[in-house]
């Protein structure tokens, strides 16, 4: 069956198809509990992720207190500005269950830099989460996620692994 | 592990090459009639040879030639990596004038580039081994395939290893309505409509009892009220599968036949995963595994299958379901296309096509062109 909305679970909302493939790869690590995580349909752009979050997912987070939501976006070199742009829309009552992650530019340069598929990259990121390692997570295109990853790990590691 | 499949002059295929090296799971997508299920037909020819079907007429017919082009041979080639060694098998069939049944033109099995046997029409040459010096030559009816007929020396004989792998290929397009709960025999050879799934389960558990744990674990994930399943004797020759559910103070035994179509597919999924772990590596081709499943199940079902083959074996699926498509990525999704029924099937990896923003939308709009 799909995720049980009455039990702790994680939804991933990817910005685009490339981020969806990274998220798919994350599920490929054998330690991930497939029934506790669901990757949603890609939104089609970071603005659409923000719009979807505000108009659809805030309500879902309030309705289901065991829900956690990962917004997977491209920071397009905008770093803190884009993060702030999102954070201002995170309501206080759900902010501790929403996480914003993504490459500092786009997934494609990361794929080229790693010489691997996006799926393989996602799988490696999951393995590092499981083992509390920071190798690929320290990649120049991903390192800005480290504080958010720590917050994510503290909240959802026991749900995912 | 299947590295390469080549099909020529069979159904919609002309010089069709599918390279699957390193791919534990892959997906075939494309419009109706492009040849996705025909790949299953080609695999069934090879599977049949592995299961001992030796009469050419029982495997292919003159109608299977591409565009009725009986003037040139029909070819099947496989490259498979097993236990670190590369097996290459090729079979060419022809239909001479006035023949009603195809005959063998060439057949060859190689191991790491060295011939194990070579055949030209009726003449078979078994190459020398440590025990046998000099080639063994013999004649064979040209309507018979040699591979199933060659006597194997032992379980480490390359012919045995390759034939076993071929026979264990799983090609399924299940019809749950035909999956009855009665088992009259044990088998490790599921047939394409999966009507003998319960025989397969019996064969699997009979030879590999530890497989029960894999099956039970998965089924309890998808059906949390499942207690267990067991076979009930129906006399000396047959038995019936009973699936037992329980609530807090209630207990409900159901015959396998009484399960829904989707629930029967859960069983099939669990059996495939357990079989691959127990006696794999298996190559599995599942035509539209999302059929009969609720929307809430499709994604997890596909991911479970993909993960079950991640360590060993290979699974190839076809689908028209967008949730299933989204569980694959550009490097393991093949797009098949065909300009018309008069043209051969072509294929490309999605990753080799100009990238679109959304593969499902591109497929729906017919924007992806080979």
XYZ file of C-alpha atoms in Angstrom:
531
model
C 0.000 0.000 0.000
C 1.023 3.629 -0.316
C 2.454 5.631 2.573
C 0.276 5.463 5.642
C -0.730 9.077 6.228
C -1.476 8.315 9.878
C 2.053 7.079 10.511
C 5.292 9.077 10.178
C 6.073 9.504 6.496
C 8.010 11.721 4.108
C 6.854 13.261 0.844
C 9.349 14.596 -1.658
C 8.271 17.322 -4.053
C 10.876 17.649 -6.823
C 11.180 20.753 -8.925
C 11.763 18.955 -12.184
C 12.527 15.655 -13.865
C 16.224 15.739 -12.976
C 15.465 16.208 -9.291
C 12.854 13.447 -9.536
C 15.560 11.075 -10.777
C 17.808 11.971 -7.851
C 14.882 11.321 -5.487
C 14.195 7.974 -7.205
C 17.800 7.009 -6.660
C 17.513 7.871 -2.979
C 14.817 5.193 -2.688
C 17.166 2.685 -4.229
C 19.328 2.354 -1.177
C 18.375 -0.965 0.359
C 18.087 0.594 3.824
C 15.323 3.007 2.857
C 11.857 1.952 4.021
C 9.928 2.301 0.783
C 6.567 2.433 2.498
C 7.493 5.530 4.474
C 8.451 7.793 1.599
C 6.780 8.901 -1.588
C 8.169 10.988 -4.419
C 5.496 13.262 -5.880
C 5.095 14.395 -9.466
C 7.641 17.059 -10.427
C 6.233 20.554 -10.231
C 7.959 22.008 -13.280
C 10.005 24.815 -11.725
C 11.000 26.191 -8.326
C 8.258 28.812 -8.416
C 5.721 26.057 -8.978
C 7.166 24.136 -6.033
C 6.662 27.220 -3.873
C 3.152 27.715 -5.222
C 2.256 24.055 -4.703
C 3.665 24.166 -1.176
C 1.627 27.214 -0.201
C -1.600 26.191 -1.892
C -1.658 22.435 -1.369
C 0.919 21.098 1.018
C 0.612 23.434 3.970
C -2.930 22.199 4.411
C -1.764 18.583 4.089
C 0.927 19.109 6.706
C -1.624 20.546 9.095
C -4.082 17.754 8.438
C -1.492 14.989 8.864
C 0.834 15.765 11.771
C 3.073 12.780 10.943
C 3.820 14.155 7.479
C 7.203 15.609 6.548
C 7.850 17.361 3.277
C 11.101 17.734 1.370
C 11.125 20.400 -1.323
C 13.786 19.480 -3.845
C 14.734 22.490 -5.924
C 17.542 24.061 -7.946
C 19.095 27.047 -6.215
C 20.296 28.348 -9.619
C 23.209 30.159 -7.985
C 20.792 32.223 -5.892
C 21.673 30.462 -2.614
C 20.475 32.358 0.427
C 18.125 34.590 -1.562
C 16.158 31.606 -2.823
C 16.160 29.953 0.573
C 14.805 33.171 2.111
C 12.222 33.373 -0.634
C 10.896 29.990 0.474
C 11.376 30.393 4.216
C 9.117 33.420 4.381
C 6.272 31.151 3.268
C 6.909 28.393 5.808
C 4.185 28.802 8.459
C 5.447 28.501 12.025
C 3.204 25.549 12.832
C 4.679 23.331 10.079
C 8.154 24.785 9.565
C 9.841 22.036 11.559
C 8.442 19.443 9.158
C 9.447 21.149 5.906
C 12.917 20.882 4.400
C 14.472 22.661 1.447
C 17.246 20.854 -0.396
C 18.834 20.957 -3.813
C 21.891 21.622 -5.912
C 23.410 25.094 -5.725
C 22.984 25.377 -9.482
C 21.250 22.480 -11.267
C 21.511 18.657 -11.159
C 23.150 18.368 -14.579
C 26.510 19.917 -13.559
C 26.481 17.603 -10.540
C 25.859 14.612 -12.793
C 28.708 15.625 -15.072
C 31.024 16.304 -12.168
C 30.300 12.914 -10.562
C 30.369 11.043 -13.867
C 27.369 9.114 -12.710
C 23.642 8.952 -13.321
C 21.249 11.086 -11.292
C 19.764 7.883 -9.885
C 23.191 6.694 -8.762
C 23.805 10.079 -7.140
C 20.531 9.819 -5.210
C 21.409 6.327 -4.058
C 24.806 7.481 -2.814
C 23.248 10.398 -0.945
C 20.858 7.997 0.786
C 23.696 5.635 1.725
C 25.582 8.540 3.275
C 22.514 9.569 5.241
C 22.139 6.040 6.554
C 25.799 5.828 7.572
C 26.073 9.434 8.758
C 28.776 10.143 6.190
C 29.441 13.348 4.322
C 31.374 12.693 1.158
C 29.088 13.370 -1.779
C 27.028 15.659 0.452
C 30.197 17.779 0.755
C 30.405 18.230 -3.020
C 30.704 21.900 -3.946
C 27.241 21.807 -5.529
C 25.671 20.211 -2.455
C 27.662 21.463 0.543
C 25.273 24.363 1.199
C 22.670 21.727 2.216
C 24.641 20.499 5.217
C 22.760 22.454 7.928
C 19.410 21.520 6.378
C 20.500 17.906 6.039
C 21.357 17.828 9.743
C 17.914 19.156 10.575
C 16.381 16.593 8.194
C 18.388 13.720 9.659
C 17.378 14.603 13.177
C 13.720 14.575 12.210
C 13.289 11.819 9.649
C 16.207 9.412 9.764
C 14.296 7.036 11.990
C 11.354 7.213 9.603
C 13.365 6.560 6.472
C 15.835 3.910 7.611
C 23.363 -10.940 -16.743
C 22.057 -10.188 -20.219
C 24.464 -7.859 -21.984
C 23.012 -7.794 -25.450
C 19.989 -9.060 -27.344
C 19.981 -8.933 -31.116
C 16.921 -9.774 -33.196
C 16.745 -9.672 -36.953
C 13.933 -10.359 -39.396
C 11.550 -11.463 -36.624
C 8.155 -9.774 -36.214
C 8.800 -5.997 -36.220
C 12.570 -6.276 -35.761
C 15.284 -5.635 -38.308
C 18.844 -5.320 -37.004
C 17.366 -4.636 -33.586
C 19.936 -4.455 -30.813
C 19.195 -3.992 -27.129
C 22.258 -3.418 -24.963
C 21.548 -3.966 -21.273
C 25.046 -4.229 -19.841
C 25.032 -3.135 -16.215
C 21.277 -2.539 -16.177
C 19.594 -4.434 -13.372
C 16.248 -2.886 -14.207
C 14.950 -1.128 -17.267
C 11.732 0.066 -18.801
C 10.362 -0.020 -22.321
C 7.910 2.694 -23.301
C 6.329 3.663 -26.582
C 3.056 3.773 -28.428
C 0.873 0.734 -29.003
C 2.191 -1.516 -31.736
C 5.834 -0.404 -31.619
C 7.050 -3.854 -30.602
C 7.390 -3.827 -26.812
C 5.537 -7.103 -26.382
C 7.282 -8.550 -29.422
C 10.513 -8.419 -27.432
C 8.746 -10.769 -25.029
C 7.950 -13.070 -27.962
C 11.608 -13.167 -28.971
C 12.625 -13.909 -25.400
C 10.059 -16.697 -25.287
C 11.722 -18.318 -28.295
C 15.021 -18.355 -26.420
C 13.376 -19.346 -23.143
C 11.673 -22.231 -24.960
C 15.036 -23.504 -26.193
C 16.310 -23.406 -22.612
C 13.256 -25.353 -21.490
C 13.916 -28.109 -23.994
C 11.733 -27.181 -26.950
C 13.841 -28.305 -29.868
C 11.479 -28.340 -32.833
C 11.899 -25.103 -34.779
C 8.234 -25.197 -35.802
C 7.176 -25.092 -32.165
C 9.138 -21.887 -31.605
C 8.621 -19.798 -34.713
C 6.522 -19.956 -37.856
C 6.899 -18.410 -41.321
C 4.421 -15.715 -40.229
C 7.051 -14.400 -37.835
C 9.326 -13.084 -40.598
C 9.447 -9.302 -40.736
C 7.208 -8.158 -43.597
C 7.097 -11.778 -44.864
C 10.746 -11.427 -45.912
C 11.416 -15.143 -46.036
C 14.335 -14.686 -48.394
C 16.777 -13.738 -45.651
C 17.414 -15.550 -42.349
C 15.773 -14.789 -39.041
C 18.425 -14.257 -36.373
C 18.562 -14.279 -32.587
C 21.713 -13.469 -30.646
C 22.313 -13.269 -26.932
C 25.318 -12.224 -24.886
C 25.065 -13.178 -21.255
C 27.546 -12.766 -18.409
C 27.231 -15.696 -16.015
C 29.639 -16.427 -13.177
C 32.073 -13.946 -14.702
C 32.109 -15.622 -18.102
C 30.639 -14.306 -21.322
C 28.276 -16.651 -23.138
C 27.376 -15.790 -26.700
C 24.606 -17.763 -28.365
C 23.418 -17.203 -31.897
C 20.748 -18.897 -33.925
C 19.883 -18.262 -37.564
C 16.785 -19.791 -39.095
C 15.782 -19.866 -42.736
C 12.837 -20.861 -44.870
C 14.023 -22.322 -48.157
C 11.587 -22.317 -51.044
C 8.832 -24.937 -50.810
C 9.560 -25.459 -47.092
C 6.630 -25.068 -44.703
C 8.740 -25.098 -41.564
C 11.841 -23.048 -40.872
C 15.123 -24.880 -40.483
C 18.382 -24.118 -38.719
C 20.913 -22.339 -40.888
C 23.509 -21.655 -38.176
C 23.710 -22.175 -34.445
C 26.636 -21.397 -32.200
C 27.487 -21.182 -28.519
C 30.697 -19.473 -27.395
C 32.228 -19.125 -23.975
C 34.630 -16.210 -23.557
C 35.114 -16.120 -27.316
C 35.845 -19.844 -27.642
C 33.283 -22.004 -29.435
C 31.487 -24.620 -27.318
C 29.649 -25.928 -30.340
C 29.203 -24.746 -33.874
C 26.533 -25.802 -36.257
C 25.900 -25.229 -39.937
C 22.593 -26.629 -41.121
C 22.629 -30.329 -40.133
C 26.336 -30.535 -39.219
C 27.134 -30.009 -35.531
C 30.664 -29.740 -34.216
C 31.197 -30.020 -30.465
C 34.564 -28.493 -29.672
C 37.229 -30.401 -27.775
C 37.412 -30.202 -24.018
C 40.015 -31.407 -21.525
C 38.380 -34.826 -21.554
C 37.712 -35.034 -25.252
C 40.454 -34.409 -27.748
C 39.333 -33.445 -31.199
C 35.954 -32.130 -32.184
C 32.950 -34.417 -31.970
C 31.015 -34.211 -35.211
C 27.479 -35.384 -35.706
C 24.488 -34.718 -37.885
C 21.175 -33.417 -36.709
C 17.772 -32.967 -38.264
C 17.801 -29.418 -39.582
C 14.377 -28.736 -38.077
C 15.770 -29.335 -34.580
C 17.664 -26.869 -32.406
C 20.916 -28.410 -31.136
C 21.235 -26.682 -27.774
C 18.445 -28.581 -25.967
C 19.724 -31.896 -27.332
C 23.374 -31.684 -26.395
C 24.160 -33.981 -23.489
C 25.646 -32.051 -20.596
C 28.602 -33.497 -18.709
C 27.985 -31.956 -15.312
C 26.493 -28.963 -13.555
C 29.582 -26.920 -14.424
C 29.291 -27.762 -18.109
C 28.869 -24.420 -19.958
C 25.994 -25.880 -21.947
C 24.206 -26.759 -18.699
C 24.860 -23.348 -17.137
C 23.632 -21.480 -20.195
C 20.607 -23.701 -20.801
C 19.580 -23.414 -17.152
C 19.758 -19.618 -17.333
C 17.753 -19.588 -20.561
C 15.086 -21.875 -19.145
C 14.763 -19.764 -16.034
C 14.041 -16.597 -18.012
C 10.707 -15.292 -16.764
C 8.499 -13.717 -19.412
C 5.123 -12.794 -18.030
C 2.027 -10.847 -18.934
C -0.138 -12.155 -16.108
C -3.848 -12.846 -16.417
C -4.894 -13.111 -12.775
C -8.258 -14.614 -13.721
C -6.332 -17.665 -14.916
C -4.199 -17.891 -11.778
C -6.041 -20.629 -9.947
C -5.147 -21.732 -6.449
C -4.705 -25.413 -7.263
C -1.292 -26.913 -7.789
C -0.847 -30.279 -9.428
C 2.921 -30.094 -9.787
C 5.950 -28.144 -8.666
C 7.704 -25.994 -11.234
C 10.393 -23.362 -11.550
C 9.181 -22.430 -15.031
C 6.330 -19.926 -14.897
C 4.373 -19.589 -18.128
C 3.589 -16.267 -19.692
C 0.045 -15.756 -18.397
C 1.237 -16.841 -14.935
C -1.598 -19.356 -14.698
C 0.852 -21.756 -13.026
C 1.993 -19.203 -10.421
C 0.869 -21.485 -7.604
C 2.914 -24.364 -9.089
C 5.878 -21.982 -9.223
C 5.339 -21.044 -5.584
C 5.183 -24.743 -4.668
C 8.358 -25.456 -6.636
C 10.169 -22.521 -5.108
C 9.219 -23.373 -1.537
C 9.852 -27.070 -2.167
C 13.436 -26.469 -3.261
C 14.196 -23.262 -1.378
C 12.085 -23.158 1.811
C 13.865 -20.001 3.011
C 12.086 -18.166 0.192
C 8.981 -18.177 2.401
C 10.451 -15.378 4.517
C 10.973 -13.075 1.522
C 7.452 -13.716 0.258
C 5.833 -13.412 3.678
C 7.653 -10.154 4.479
C 6.577 -8.479 1.256
C 2.991 -9.705 1.417
C 2.615 -8.426 4.969
C 3.808 -5.013 3.807
C 1.112 -4.800 1.173
C -1.565 -6.731 3.094
C -0.959 -5.949 6.774
C -3.802 -8.227 7.909
C -2.209 -11.295 6.306
C -1.476 -14.016 8.848
C 0.108 -16.650 6.616
C -0.501 -18.883 3.638
C -0.400 -22.636 3.316
C -1.184 -25.503 0.997
C -4.221 -27.662 1.729
C -4.079 -31.211 0.393
C -6.623 -32.192 -2.243
C -5.580 -35.817 -2.396
C -2.377 -37.415 -3.612
C -1.888 -35.380 -6.748
C -2.846 -31.835 -5.961
C -3.081 -29.160 -3.309
C -4.794 -25.823 -2.907
C -3.298 -22.541 -1.709
C -5.102 -20.992 1.231
C -4.365 -17.426 2.316
C -5.267 -16.581 5.894
C -6.080 -13.130 7.223
C -6.675 -12.053 10.767
C -8.047 -9.107 12.696
C -8.052 -8.502 16.426
C -10.528 -11.245 17.217
C -11.298 -12.553 13.772
C -9.807 -15.007 11.381
C -10.534 -15.390 7.674
C -9.128 -18.134 5.452
C -9.534 -17.482 1.717
C -8.754 -19.666 -1.235
C -6.162 -18.082 -3.512
C -8.823 -17.905 -6.245
C -10.841 -15.593 -4.045
C -8.151 -12.914 -3.904
C -8.498 -9.864 -6.117
C -6.532 -9.624 -9.350
C -4.192 -7.077 -7.768
C -3.604 -9.261 -4.708
C -2.692 -12.172 -6.958
C -0.138 -9.859 -8.581
C 1.294 -9.128 -5.123
C 1.905 -12.846 -4.767
C 3.528 -12.958 -8.188
C 5.758 -10.000 -7.345
C 6.845 -11.684 -4.114
C 7.515 -15.003 -5.865
C 9.642 -13.324 -8.534
C 11.715 -11.443 -5.950
C 12.150 -14.574 -3.844
C 13.027 -16.724 -6.877
C 15.683 -14.273 -8.024
C 17.210 -14.322 -4.572
C 16.931 -18.101 -4.161
C 18.170 -19.429 -7.497
C 18.963 -16.344 -9.578
C 20.310 -14.440 -11.323
C 17.071 -14.462 -13.266
C 16.197 -12.368 -16.275
C 12.578 -11.281 -15.934
C 10.453 -9.526 -18.541
C 7.147 -8.310 -17.102
C 4.737 -6.846 -19.617
C 2.786 -4.053 -17.897
C 3.250 -4.955 -14.222
C 1.029 -2.038 -13.215
C -2.056 -3.721 -14.674
C -4.593 -4.621 -11.978
C -2.934 -2.402 -9.352
C -4.509 0.556 -7.616
C -2.878 3.933 -8.216
C -1.644 3.948 -4.630
C 0.255 0.706 -5.220
C 1.920 1.207 -8.588
C 4.924 3.229 -7.481
C 5.880 1.030 -4.557
C 5.284 -2.123 -6.578
C 7.656 -0.973 -9.321
C 10.282 0.204 -6.844
C 10.099 -3.045 -4.902
C 10.689 -5.034 -8.082
C 13.541 -2.782 -9.147
C 15.212 -3.084 -5.754
C 14.708 -6.868 -5.717
C 16.910 -7.109 -8.810
C 19.461 -4.510 -7.792
C 21.910 -6.999 -6.304
C 21.561 -9.744 -8.901
C 19.481 -10.551 -11.937
C 17.659 -8.224 -14.274
C 14.107 -7.094 -14.719
C 12.729 -5.386 -17.786
C 9.230 -3.967 -17.777
C 6.877 -2.308 -20.206
C 4.235 0.187 -19.219
C 1.823 2.862 -20.300
C 1.304 3.988 -16.710
C 2.750 7.385 -15.864
C 3.434 6.540 -12.226
C 5.404 3.477 -13.348
C 7.340 5.588 -15.869
C 8.230 8.047 -13.114
C 9.853 5.286 -11.097
C 12.555 4.939 -13.751
C 15.165 7.370 -14.989
C 16.632 8.485 -18.300
C 19.484 5.985 -18.258
C 17.244 2.952 -17.836
C 14.181 3.905 -19.883
C 14.080 2.837 -23.516
C 11.789 4.558 -25.970
C 10.601 2.312 -28.781
C 9.177 3.716 -31.962
C 8.068 2.683 -35.380
C 7.055 4.938 -38.228
C 4.440 2.522 -39.548
C 3.557 -1.162 -39.521
C 5.750 -1.494 -42.599
C 8.834 -0.149 -40.835
C 10.997 -1.867 -38.224
C 11.099 -1.062 -34.528
C 13.737 1.400 -33.374
C 14.848 2.255 -29.883
C 16.836 4.857 -27.980
C 17.561 5.482 -24.351
C 15.702 8.499 -23.022
C 19.045 9.850 -21.870
C 20.231 9.949 -25.489
C 17.265 12.024 -26.626
C 16.973 15.799 -26.345
C 15.860 16.292 -22.763
C 12.348 17.504 -22.149
C 11.020 18.987 -18.955
C 8.708 16.081 -18.265
C 9.036 12.701 -19.926
C 5.419 11.725 -19.282
C 4.119 14.913 -20.838
C 6.465 14.477 -23.789
C 5.137 10.946 -24.279
C 1.540 12.107 -24.027
C 2.148 14.794 -26.613
C 4.127 12.479 -28.874
C 7.051 14.892 -28.732
C 9.747 12.255 -28.330
C 11.058 11.148 -31.688
C 13.737 8.577 -32.404
